[in-house]
Coordinates of C-alpha atoms and ligand atoms in Angstrom, one line a residue:
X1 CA 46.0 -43.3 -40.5
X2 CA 42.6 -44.1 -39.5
X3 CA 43.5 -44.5 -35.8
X4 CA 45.3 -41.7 -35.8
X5 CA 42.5 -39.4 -37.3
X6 CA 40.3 -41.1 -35.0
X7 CA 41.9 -40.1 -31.7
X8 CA 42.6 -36.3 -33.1
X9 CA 38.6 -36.4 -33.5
X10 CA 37.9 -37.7 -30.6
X11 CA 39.9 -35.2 -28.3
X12 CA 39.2 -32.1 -30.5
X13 CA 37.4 -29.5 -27.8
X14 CA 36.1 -27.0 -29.9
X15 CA 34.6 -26.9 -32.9
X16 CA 37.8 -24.9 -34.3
X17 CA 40.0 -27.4 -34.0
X18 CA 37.7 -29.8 -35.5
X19 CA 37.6 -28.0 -38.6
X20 CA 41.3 -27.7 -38.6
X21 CA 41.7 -32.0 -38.2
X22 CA 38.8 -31.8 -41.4
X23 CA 41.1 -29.9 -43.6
X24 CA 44.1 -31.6 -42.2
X25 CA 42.5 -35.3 -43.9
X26 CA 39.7 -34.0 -45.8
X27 CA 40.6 -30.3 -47.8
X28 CA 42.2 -30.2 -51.1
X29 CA 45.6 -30.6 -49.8
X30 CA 44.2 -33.0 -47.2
X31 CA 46.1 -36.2 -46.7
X32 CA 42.7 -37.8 -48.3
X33 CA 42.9 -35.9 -51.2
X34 CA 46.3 -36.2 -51.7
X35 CA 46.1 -39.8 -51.8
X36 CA 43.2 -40.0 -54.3
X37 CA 45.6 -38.2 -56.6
X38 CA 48.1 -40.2 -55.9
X39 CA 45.4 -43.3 -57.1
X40 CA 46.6 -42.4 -60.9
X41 CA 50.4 -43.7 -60.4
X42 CA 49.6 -47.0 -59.1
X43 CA 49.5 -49.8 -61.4
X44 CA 46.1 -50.3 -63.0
X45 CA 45.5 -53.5 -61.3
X46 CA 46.1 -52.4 -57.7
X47 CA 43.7 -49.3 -58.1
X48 CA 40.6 -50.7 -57.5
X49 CA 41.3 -51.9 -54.3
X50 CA 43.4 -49.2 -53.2
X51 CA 40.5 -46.8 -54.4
X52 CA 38.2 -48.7 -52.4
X53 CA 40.0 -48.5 -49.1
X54 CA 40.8 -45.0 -49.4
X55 CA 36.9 -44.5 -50.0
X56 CA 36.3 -46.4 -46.7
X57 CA 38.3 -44.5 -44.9
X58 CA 37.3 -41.4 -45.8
X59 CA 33.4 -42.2 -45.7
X60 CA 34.5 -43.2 -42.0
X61 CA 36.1 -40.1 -41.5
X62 CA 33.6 -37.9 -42.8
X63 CA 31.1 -40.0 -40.5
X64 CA 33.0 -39.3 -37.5
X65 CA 33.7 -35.8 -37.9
X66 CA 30.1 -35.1 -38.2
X67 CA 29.4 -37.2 -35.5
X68 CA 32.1 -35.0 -33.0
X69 CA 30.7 -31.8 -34.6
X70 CA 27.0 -32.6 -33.6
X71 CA 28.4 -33.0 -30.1
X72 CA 30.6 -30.2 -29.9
X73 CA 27.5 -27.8 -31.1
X74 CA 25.5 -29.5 -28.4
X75 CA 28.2 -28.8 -25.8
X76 CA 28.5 -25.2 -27.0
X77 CA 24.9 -24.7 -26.8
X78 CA 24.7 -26.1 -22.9
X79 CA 27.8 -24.5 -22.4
X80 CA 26.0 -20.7 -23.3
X81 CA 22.8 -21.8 -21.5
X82 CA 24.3 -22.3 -18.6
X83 CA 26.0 -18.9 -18.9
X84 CA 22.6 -16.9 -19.2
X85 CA 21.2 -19.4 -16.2
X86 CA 19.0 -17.4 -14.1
X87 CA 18.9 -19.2 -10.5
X88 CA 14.8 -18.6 -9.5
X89 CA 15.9 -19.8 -6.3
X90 CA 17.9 -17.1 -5.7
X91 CA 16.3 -13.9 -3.2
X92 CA 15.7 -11.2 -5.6
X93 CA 17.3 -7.7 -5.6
X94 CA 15.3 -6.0 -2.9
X95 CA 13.8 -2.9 -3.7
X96 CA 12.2 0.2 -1.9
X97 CA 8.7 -0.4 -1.6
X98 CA 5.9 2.0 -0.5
X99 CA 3.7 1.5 2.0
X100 CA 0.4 3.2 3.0
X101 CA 1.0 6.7 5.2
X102 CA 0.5 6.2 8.6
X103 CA -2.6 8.2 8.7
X104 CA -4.2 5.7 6.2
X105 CA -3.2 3.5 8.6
X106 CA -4.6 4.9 11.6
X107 CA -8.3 5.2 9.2
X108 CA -8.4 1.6 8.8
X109 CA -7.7 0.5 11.7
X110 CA -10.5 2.6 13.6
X111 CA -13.1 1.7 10.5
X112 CA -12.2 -1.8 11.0
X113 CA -12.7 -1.2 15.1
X114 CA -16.1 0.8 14.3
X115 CA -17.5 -2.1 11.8
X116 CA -16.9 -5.0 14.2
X117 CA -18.8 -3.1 16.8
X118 CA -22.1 -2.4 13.8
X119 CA -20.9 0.9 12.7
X120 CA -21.6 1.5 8.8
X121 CA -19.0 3.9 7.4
X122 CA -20.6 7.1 5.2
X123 CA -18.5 10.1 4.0
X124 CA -19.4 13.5 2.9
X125 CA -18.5 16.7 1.3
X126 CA -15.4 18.8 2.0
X127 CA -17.3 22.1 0.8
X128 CA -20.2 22.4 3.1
X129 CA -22.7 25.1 3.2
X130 CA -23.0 26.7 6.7
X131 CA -26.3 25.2 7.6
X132 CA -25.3 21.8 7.5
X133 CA -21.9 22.8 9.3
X134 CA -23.2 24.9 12.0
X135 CA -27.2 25.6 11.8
X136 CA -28.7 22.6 11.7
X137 CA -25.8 21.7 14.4
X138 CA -27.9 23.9 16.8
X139 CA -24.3 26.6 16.5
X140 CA -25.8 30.3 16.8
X141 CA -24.5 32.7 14.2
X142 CA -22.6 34.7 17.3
X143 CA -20.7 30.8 18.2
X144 CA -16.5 31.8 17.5
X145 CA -16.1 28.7 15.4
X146 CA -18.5 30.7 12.7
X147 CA -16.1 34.0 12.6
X148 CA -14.2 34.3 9.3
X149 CA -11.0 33.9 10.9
X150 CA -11.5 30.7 12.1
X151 CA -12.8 29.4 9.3
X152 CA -11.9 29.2 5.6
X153 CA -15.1 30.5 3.6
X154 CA -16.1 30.9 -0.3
X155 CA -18.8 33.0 0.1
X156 CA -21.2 34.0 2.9
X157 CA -22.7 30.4 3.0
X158 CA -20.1 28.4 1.9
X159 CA -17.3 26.9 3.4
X160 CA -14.2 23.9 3.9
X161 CA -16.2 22.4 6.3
X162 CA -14.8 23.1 10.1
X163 CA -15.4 19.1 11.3
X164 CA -17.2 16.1 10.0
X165 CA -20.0 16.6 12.3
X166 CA -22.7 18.1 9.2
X167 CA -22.3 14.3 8.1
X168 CA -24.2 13.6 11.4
X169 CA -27.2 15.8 9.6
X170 CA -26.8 14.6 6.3
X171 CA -27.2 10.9 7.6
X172 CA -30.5 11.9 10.2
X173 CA -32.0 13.5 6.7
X174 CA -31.6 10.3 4.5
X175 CA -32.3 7.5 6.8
X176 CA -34.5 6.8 9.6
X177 CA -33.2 6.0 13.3
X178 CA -32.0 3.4 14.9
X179 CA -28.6 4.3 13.1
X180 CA -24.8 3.9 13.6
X181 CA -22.3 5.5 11.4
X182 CA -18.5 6.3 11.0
X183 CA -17.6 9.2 8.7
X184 CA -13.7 9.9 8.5
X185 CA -12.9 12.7 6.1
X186 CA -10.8 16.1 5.8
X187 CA -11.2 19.5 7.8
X188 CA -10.0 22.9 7.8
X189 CA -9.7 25.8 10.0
X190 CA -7.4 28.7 10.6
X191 CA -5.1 26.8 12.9
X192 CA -1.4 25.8 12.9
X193 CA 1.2 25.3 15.5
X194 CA 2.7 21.9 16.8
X195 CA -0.5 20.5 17.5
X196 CA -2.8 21.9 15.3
X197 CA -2.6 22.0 11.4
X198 CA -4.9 23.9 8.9
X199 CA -6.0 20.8 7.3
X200 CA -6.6 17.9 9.6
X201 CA -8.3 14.5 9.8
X202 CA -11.9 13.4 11.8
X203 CA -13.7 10.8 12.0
X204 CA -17.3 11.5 13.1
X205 CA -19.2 8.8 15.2
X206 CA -23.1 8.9 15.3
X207 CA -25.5 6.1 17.2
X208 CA -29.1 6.8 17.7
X209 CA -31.4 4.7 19.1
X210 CA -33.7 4.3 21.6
X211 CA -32.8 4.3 25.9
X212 CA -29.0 5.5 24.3
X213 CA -26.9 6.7 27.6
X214 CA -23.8 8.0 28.5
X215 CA -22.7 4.4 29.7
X216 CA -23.1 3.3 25.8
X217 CA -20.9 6.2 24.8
X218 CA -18.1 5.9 27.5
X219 CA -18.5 1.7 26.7
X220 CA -18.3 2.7 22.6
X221 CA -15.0 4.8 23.6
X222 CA -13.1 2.8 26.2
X223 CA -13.6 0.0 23.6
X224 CA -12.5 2.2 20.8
X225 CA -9.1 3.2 23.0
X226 CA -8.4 -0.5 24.0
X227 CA -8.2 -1.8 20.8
X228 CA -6.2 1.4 19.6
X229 CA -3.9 1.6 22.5
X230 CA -3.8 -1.6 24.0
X231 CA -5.6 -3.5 26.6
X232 CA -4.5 -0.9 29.6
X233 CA -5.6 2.1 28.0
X234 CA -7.7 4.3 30.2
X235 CA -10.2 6.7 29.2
X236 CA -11.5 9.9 30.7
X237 CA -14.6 12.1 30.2
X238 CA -14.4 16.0 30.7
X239 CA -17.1 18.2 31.2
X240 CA -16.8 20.5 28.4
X241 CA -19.5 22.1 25.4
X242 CA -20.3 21.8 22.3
X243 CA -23.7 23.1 21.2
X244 CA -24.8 20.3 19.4
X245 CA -24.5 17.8 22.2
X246 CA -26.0 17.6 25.6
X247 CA -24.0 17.3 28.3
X248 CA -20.7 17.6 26.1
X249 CA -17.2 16.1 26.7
X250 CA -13.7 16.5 26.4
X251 CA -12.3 12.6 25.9
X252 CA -8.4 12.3 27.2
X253 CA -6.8 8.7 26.8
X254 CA -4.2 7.4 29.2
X255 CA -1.4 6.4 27.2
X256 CA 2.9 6.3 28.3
X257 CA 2.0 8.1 31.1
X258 CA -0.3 11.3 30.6
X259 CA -3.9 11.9 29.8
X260 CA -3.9 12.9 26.2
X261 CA -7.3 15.1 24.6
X262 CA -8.0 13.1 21.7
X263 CA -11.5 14.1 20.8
X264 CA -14.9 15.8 21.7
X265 CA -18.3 13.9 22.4
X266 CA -21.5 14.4 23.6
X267 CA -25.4 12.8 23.9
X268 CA -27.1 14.3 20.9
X269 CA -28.6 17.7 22.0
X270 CA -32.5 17.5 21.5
X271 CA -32.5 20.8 19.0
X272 CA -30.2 18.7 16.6
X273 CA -33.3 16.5 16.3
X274 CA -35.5 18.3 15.6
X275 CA -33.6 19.8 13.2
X276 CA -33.3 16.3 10.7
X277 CA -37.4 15.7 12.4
X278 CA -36.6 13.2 14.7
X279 CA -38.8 13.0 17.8
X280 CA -36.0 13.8 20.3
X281 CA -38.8 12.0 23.1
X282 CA -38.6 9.6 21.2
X283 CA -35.0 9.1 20.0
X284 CA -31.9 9.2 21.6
X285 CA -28.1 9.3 20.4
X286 CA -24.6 9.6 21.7
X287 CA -22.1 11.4 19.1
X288 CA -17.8 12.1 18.9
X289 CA -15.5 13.8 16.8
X290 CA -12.0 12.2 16.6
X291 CA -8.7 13.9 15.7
X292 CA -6.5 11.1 13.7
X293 CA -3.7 13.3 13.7
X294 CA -3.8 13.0 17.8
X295 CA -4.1 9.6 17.7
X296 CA -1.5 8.7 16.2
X297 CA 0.6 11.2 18.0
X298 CA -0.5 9.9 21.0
X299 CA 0.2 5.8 19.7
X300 CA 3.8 6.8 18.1
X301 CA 4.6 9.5 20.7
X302 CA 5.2 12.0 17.7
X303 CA 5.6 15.4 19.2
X304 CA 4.6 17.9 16.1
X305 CA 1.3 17.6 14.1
X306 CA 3.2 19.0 11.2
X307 CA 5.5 15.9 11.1
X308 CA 2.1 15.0 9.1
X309 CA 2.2 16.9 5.8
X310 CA 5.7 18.2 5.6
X311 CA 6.5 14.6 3.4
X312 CA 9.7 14.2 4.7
X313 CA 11.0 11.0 3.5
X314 CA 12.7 10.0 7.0
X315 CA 9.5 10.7 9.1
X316 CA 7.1 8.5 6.3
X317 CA 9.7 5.9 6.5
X318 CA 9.4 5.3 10.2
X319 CA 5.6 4.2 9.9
Ligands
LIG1 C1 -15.2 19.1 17.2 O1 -14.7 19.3 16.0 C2 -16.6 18.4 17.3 N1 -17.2 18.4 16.0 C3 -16.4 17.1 17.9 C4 -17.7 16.5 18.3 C5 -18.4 15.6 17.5 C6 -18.2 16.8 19.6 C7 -19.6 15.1 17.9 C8 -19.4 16.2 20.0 C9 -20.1 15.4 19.1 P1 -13.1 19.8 18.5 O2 -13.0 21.1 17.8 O3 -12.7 19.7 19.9 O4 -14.5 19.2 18.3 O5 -12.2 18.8 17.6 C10 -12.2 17.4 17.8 C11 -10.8 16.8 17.8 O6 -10.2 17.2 16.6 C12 -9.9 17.3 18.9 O7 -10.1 16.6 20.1 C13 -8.6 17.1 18.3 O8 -8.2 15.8 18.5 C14 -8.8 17.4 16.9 N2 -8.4 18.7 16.4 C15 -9.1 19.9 16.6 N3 -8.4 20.9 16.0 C16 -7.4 20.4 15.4 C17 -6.3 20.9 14.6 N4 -6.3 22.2 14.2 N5 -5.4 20.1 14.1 C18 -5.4 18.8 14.5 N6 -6.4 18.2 15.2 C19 -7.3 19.0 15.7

């Protein structure tokens, strides 16, 4: 009987059938049980001993049925663990990420070009009163850029400023020359076709110091396109006029194969300092005005400015 129990126990594989071989030897109409009943038909002398054994065996059973059901609840347990396993080691569900706009990109990437050559970067206000946007910037009240429909005013003297160039003034008024600053910022005017938005992105350049030439502003620019554009990148100066620089220039880049306007530059025009009381004999500066937007038109070969702000998924993606 006791082998017999003993090999049920032992191959029981769930804790079901465990239970079933317990009530099978152990429950009230176990085979156990049914012999301890039996215990009072013996003959008085034999039950003792009989007792005795019986108690053995089922001691021994009891023992080994707790013994398999420890096991078997061990083996469940692994058993639903290794169900719920999570494999670290596997590559994780990829999702769509973000990424910074590719005008963000482009801003970085010319601060970081700017500070490595001693340029500090400063930023201004986006609501500019028209002396710091055009007076002190030695632009007449007759200049175009001035006329209400080329500009986007609040009042008579206040306006979105028209180009980061008032940042130039607001930097000569709070510190004192030599200087060299970056300023990349917002600016509106009443424009819009394929390469000219409403709302736009500059980045203003200023270096004054003393014996500054043309050389240090061509040098400041080729460098500037080079590390844009690559090491072939060609630049090219164009007479051209702006009133707060003296002589003025149109800057193309060589890029893919055309010349490509990408900004305005200049030497500082000597009315400018005088303006923010530098001693113009004494100082001298070169200054530019970058379009972002062209640049990276120009770097991704992307054909219409408005590409920019029309947030189409597709386009952002690309970059
Ligand atoms: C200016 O705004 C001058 N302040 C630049 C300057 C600064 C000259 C310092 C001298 C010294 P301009 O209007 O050309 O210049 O604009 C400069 C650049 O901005 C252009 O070369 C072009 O790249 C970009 N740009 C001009 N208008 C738009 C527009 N509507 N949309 C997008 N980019 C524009």
């Amino acid at each position: 009987l006791l082998d017999d129990a003993t090999g049920e126990i032992s191959s029981a594989n769930d804790i079901a059938i465990l239970n079933q071989i317990r009530v099978k030897y152990l429950g009230k109409k176990g085979v156990i049980t049914l012999m301890m009943k039996k215990l009072k038909e013996l003959p008085k002398e034999e039950r003792p001993k009989f007792g005795a054994v019986v108690n053995e065996v089922r001691n021994k059973l009891e023992e080994l049925l707790s013994e398999k059901l420890e096991e078997l609840k061990q083996k469940e347990k692994v058993e639903r663990y290794e169900k719920i396993r999570v494999d670290v080691s596997l590559p994780g569900a990829k999702r769509d990420k973000g990424h910074l706009h590719i005008l963000t990109k482009i801003q970085r990437e010319l601060e970081d070009i700017f500070i490595s050559m001693g340029f500090e970067v400063v930023e201004g206000p986006e609501v500019e009163d028209t002396w710091h946007n055009f007076d002190a910037l030695n632009t007449p009240e007759w200049h175009p850029a001035r006329d209400t429909q080329d500009s986007f005013y609040f009042d008579e003297n206040t306006l979105l400023r028209t180009h980061t160039s008032p940042i130039q003034i607001r930097t000569m008024l709070e510190k004192k020359p030599p200087l060299a600053i970056i300023s990349p910022g917002r600016v509106f005017r009443r424009d819009y076709d394929s390469t000219h938005l409403p709302m736009f992105t500059q980045m203003e350049g200023l270096y004054v110091d003393k014996d500054v030439t043309v050389r240090h502003l061509k040098y400041t620019l080729e460098e500037m396109a080079r590390k844009i554009f690559g090491e072939s990148a060609k630049v090219r100066l164009k007479p051209s006029y702006f009133p707060f620089t003296e002589p003025s220039y149109e800057v193309d880049v060589w890029f893919n194969g055309s010349w490509l306007e990408i900004l305005g530059a200049g030497m500082v025009d000597p009315n400018v300092f005088k303006n923010v009381g530098y001693d113009p004999e004494e100082w001298s500066g070169f200054a530019f005005g970058l379009g972002l937007e062209r640049i990276a038109m120009v770097k991704y070969g992307i054909r219409d400015i408005r590409d920019f702000v029309r947030n189409d998924v597709r386009f952002l993606e690309n970059y």
